Coordinates of C-alpha atoms in Angstrom, one line a residue:
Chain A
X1 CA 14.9 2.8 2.4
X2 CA 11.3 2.9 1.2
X3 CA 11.7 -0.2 -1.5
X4 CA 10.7 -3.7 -1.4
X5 CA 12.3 -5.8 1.3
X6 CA 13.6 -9.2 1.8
X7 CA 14.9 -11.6 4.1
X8 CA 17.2 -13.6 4.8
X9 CA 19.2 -12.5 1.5
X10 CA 20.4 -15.9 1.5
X11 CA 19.5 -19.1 2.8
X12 CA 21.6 -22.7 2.7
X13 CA 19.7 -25.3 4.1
X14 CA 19.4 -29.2 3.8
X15 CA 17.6 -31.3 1.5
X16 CA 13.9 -32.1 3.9
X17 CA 14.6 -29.0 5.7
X18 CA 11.4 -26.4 5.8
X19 CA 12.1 -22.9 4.8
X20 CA 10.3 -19.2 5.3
X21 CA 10.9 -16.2 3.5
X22 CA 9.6 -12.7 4.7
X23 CA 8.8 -10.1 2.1
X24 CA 7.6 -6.0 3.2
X25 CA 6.4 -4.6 0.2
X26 CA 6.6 -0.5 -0.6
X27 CA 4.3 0.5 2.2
X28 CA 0.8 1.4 0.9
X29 CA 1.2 -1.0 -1.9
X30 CA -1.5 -3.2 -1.7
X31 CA -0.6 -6.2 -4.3
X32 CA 2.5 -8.1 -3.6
X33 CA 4.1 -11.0 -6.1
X34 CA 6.2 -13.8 -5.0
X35 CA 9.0 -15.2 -8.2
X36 CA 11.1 -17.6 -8.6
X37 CA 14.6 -17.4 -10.3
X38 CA 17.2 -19.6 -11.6
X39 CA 20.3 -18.9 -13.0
X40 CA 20.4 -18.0 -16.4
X41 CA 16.5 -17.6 -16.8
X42 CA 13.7 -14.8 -16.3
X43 CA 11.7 -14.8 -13.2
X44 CA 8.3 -17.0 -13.6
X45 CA 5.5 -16.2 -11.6
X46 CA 4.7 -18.1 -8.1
X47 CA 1.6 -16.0 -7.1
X48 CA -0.3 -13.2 -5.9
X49 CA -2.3 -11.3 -3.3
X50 CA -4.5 -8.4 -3.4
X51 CA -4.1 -7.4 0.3
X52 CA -4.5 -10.2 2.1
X53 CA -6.6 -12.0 -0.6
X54 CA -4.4 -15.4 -2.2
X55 CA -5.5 -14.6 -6.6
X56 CA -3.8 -16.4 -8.4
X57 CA -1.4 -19.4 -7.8
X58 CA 1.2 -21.3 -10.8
X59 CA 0.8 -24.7 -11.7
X60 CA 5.2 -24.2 -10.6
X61 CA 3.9 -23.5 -6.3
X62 CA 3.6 -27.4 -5.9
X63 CA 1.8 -28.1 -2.2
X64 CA 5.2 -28.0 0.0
X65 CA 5.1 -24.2 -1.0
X66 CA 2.4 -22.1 1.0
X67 CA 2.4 -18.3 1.0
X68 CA 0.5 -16.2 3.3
X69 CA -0.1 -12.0 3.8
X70 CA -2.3 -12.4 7.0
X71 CA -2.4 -8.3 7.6
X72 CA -2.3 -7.4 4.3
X73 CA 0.8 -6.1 5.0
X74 CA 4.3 -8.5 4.8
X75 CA 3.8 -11.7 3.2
X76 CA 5.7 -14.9 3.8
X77 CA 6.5 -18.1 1.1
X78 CA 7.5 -21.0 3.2
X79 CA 8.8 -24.2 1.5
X80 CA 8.2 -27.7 3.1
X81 CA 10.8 -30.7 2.9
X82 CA 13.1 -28.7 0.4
X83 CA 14.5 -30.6 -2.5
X84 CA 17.5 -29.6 -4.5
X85 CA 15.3 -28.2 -7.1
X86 CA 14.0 -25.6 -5.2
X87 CA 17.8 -24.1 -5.2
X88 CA 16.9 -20.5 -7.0
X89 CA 16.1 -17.2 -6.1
X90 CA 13.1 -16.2 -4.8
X91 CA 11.7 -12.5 -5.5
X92 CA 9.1 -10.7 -4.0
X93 CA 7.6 -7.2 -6.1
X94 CA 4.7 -4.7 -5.1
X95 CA 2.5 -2.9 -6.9
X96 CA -0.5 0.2 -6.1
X97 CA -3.8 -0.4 -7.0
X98 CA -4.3 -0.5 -11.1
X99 CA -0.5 0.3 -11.7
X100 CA 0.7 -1.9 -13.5
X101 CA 4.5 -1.0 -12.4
X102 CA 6.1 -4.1 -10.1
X103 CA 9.1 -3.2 -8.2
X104 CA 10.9 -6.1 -7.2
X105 CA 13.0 -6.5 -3.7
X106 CA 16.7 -7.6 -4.0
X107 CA 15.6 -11.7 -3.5
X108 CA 16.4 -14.3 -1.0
X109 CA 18.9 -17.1 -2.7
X110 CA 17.8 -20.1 -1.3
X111 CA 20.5 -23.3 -1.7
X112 CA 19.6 -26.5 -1.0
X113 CA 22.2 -29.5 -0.5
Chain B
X1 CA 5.7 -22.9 -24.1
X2 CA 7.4 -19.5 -23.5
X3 CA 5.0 -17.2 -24.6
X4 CA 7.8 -14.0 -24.5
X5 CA 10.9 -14.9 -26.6
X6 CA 14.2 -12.9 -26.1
X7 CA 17.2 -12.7 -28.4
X8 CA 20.1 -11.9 -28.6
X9 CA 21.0 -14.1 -25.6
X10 CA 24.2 -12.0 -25.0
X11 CA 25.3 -9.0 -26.8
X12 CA 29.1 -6.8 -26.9
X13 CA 28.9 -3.2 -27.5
X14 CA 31.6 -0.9 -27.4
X15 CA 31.4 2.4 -25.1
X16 CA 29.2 4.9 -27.2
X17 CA 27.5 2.2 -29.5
X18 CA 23.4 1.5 -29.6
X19 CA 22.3 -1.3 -27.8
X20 CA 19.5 -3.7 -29.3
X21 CA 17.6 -6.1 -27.4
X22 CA 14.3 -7.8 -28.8
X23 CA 11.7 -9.5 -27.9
X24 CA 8.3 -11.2 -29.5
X25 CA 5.0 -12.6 -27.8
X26 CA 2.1 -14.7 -29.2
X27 CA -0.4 -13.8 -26.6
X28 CA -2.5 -10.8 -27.9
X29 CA -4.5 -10.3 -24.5
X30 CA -0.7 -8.6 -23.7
X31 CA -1.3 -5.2 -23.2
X32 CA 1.3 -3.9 -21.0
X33 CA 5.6 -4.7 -21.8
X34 CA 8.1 -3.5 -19.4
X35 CA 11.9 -3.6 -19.3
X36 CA 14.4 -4.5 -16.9
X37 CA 17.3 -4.3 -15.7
X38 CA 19.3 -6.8 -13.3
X39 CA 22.7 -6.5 -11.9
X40 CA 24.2 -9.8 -10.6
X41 CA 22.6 -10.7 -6.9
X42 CA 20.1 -7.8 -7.1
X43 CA 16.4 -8.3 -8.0
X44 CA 15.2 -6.5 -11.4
X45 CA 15.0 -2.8 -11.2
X46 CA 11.7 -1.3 -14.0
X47 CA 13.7 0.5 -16.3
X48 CA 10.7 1.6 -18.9
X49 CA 7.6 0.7 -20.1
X50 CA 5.1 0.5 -23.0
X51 CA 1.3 0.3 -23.8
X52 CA 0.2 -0.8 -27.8
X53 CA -1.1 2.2 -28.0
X54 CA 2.0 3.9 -29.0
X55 CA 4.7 2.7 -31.0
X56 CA 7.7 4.3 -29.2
X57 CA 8.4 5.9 -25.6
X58 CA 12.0 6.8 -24.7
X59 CA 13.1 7.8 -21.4
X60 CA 16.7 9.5 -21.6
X61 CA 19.1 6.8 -23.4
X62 CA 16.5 4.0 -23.2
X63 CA 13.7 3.7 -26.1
X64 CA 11.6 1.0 -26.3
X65 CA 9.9 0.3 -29.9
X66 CA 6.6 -1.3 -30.2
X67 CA 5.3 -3.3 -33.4
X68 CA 1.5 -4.5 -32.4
X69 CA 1.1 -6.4 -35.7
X70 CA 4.0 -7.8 -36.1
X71 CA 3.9 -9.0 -32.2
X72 CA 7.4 -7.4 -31.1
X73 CA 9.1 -4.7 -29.0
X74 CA 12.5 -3.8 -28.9
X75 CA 14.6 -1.7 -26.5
X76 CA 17.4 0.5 -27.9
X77 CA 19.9 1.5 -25.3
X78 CA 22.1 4.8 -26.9
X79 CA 25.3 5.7 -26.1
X80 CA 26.1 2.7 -24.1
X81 CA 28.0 2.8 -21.2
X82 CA 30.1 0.4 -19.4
X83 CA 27.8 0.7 -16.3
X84 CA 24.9 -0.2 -18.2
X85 CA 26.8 -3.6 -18.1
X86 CA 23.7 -6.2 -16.6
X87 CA 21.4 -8.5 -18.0
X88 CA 17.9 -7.5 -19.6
X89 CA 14.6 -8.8 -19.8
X90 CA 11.5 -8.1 -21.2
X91 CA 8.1 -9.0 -20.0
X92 CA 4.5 -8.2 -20.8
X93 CA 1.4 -8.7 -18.7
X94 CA -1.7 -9.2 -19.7
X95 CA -5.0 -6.5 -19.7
X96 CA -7.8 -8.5 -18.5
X97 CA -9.5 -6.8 -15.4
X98 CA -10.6 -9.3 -12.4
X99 CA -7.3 -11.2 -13.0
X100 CA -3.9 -11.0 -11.7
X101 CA -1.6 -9.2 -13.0
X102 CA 1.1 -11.3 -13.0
X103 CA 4.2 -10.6 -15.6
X104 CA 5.5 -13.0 -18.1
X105 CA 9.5 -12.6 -18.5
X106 CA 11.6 -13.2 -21.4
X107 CA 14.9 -15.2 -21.1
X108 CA 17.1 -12.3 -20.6
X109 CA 19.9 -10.6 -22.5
X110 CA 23.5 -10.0 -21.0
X111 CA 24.9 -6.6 -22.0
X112 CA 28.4 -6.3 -22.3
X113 CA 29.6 -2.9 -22.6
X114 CA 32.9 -2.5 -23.2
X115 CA 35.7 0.6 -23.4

């Protein structure tokens, strides 16, 4: 399977609990998008790298969220002290140079309690 | 403020019947709107996409038509089939080069096809 990939696919953990996704974008694709999803709504945007450049980061990626793509290659969104809030799920997409096509991986569901 | 709005929030179409799903936006630096489709637990799959340039593209039973001065797109799914059954969503991105190029979703539809 050559698509975006995530893990874990799901993720329960307790309230002050830190968590880390792991995202491996289409290989060659050299921007990569982190998402955020809650039930019933569109995804919003988190942030973005261009390789392993940090762009652009929402005003929604508070400080106990950090994202990282040291290589350029996989990136990781980990969330400090996890409040119920943060229940959703998170999507990562990838994208080639100027295309403007984003193909999203199948999404970690992260529940808090 | 959501700067993509989406409506109908659900829809029912019988097998065979055209699907309509539309969307506005406010932001003219939007230069880019894409569909997509989501099946429960998956992540959104690109179904089809549109520049302003052109005011329709279809793409087998999907056809997505664009109004630049009115500010809204629509997608028309034809012959509707039970297993196009998932929610929908617009989005549209913005041209500006040196910036990211994040998308901006709509609230999403949920398509009902029924037999």
């Amino acid at each position: 399977d050559t698509g975006v990939s995530q893990n874990p696919r799901h993720k329960i953990t307790k309230r002050g609990q830190n968590v880390t996704f792991r995202c491996d974008p289409i290989s060659e694709h050299n921007r990569l998008y982190w998402y955020r999803q809650t039930l019933g709504q569109g995804p919003e945007f988190l942030t973005y790298f261009q390789n392993e450049a940090q762009l652009e980061k929402s005003r929604l990626l508070s400080d106990r969220f950090s994202a990282e793509r040291p290589k350029g290659s996989f990136s990781t969104l980990e969330i400090q002290r996890t409040e119920q809030g943060d229940s959703a799920m998170y999507l990562c997409a990838s994208s080639l140079g100027a295309g403007r096509e984003q193909y999203f991986g199948p999404g970690t569901r992260l529940t808090v309690t | 403020q959501q700067q993509v709005k989406q409506s109908p929030q659900s829809l029912i179409v019988q097998k065979g019947g055209i699907s309509i799903i539309n969307c506005a936006y406010e932001n003219t630096a939007f230069d880019y709107f894409p569909w997509y489709q989501q099946f429960p637990g998956k992540g959104p799959a690109l179904l089809i996409a549109i520049r302003p340039d052109v005011s329709e593209k279809k793409e087998g039973r999907f056809t997505i038509s664009f109004n630049k001065s009115a500010k809204q797109f629509s997608l028309h799914i034809m012959d509707s089939q039970p297993g196009d059954s998932a929610t929908y969503f617009c989005a549209a991105m913005e041209g500006k080069t040196g910036t990211a190029s994040k998308l901006t979703f709509g609230t999403g539809t949920r398509l009902q096809v029924t037999l």
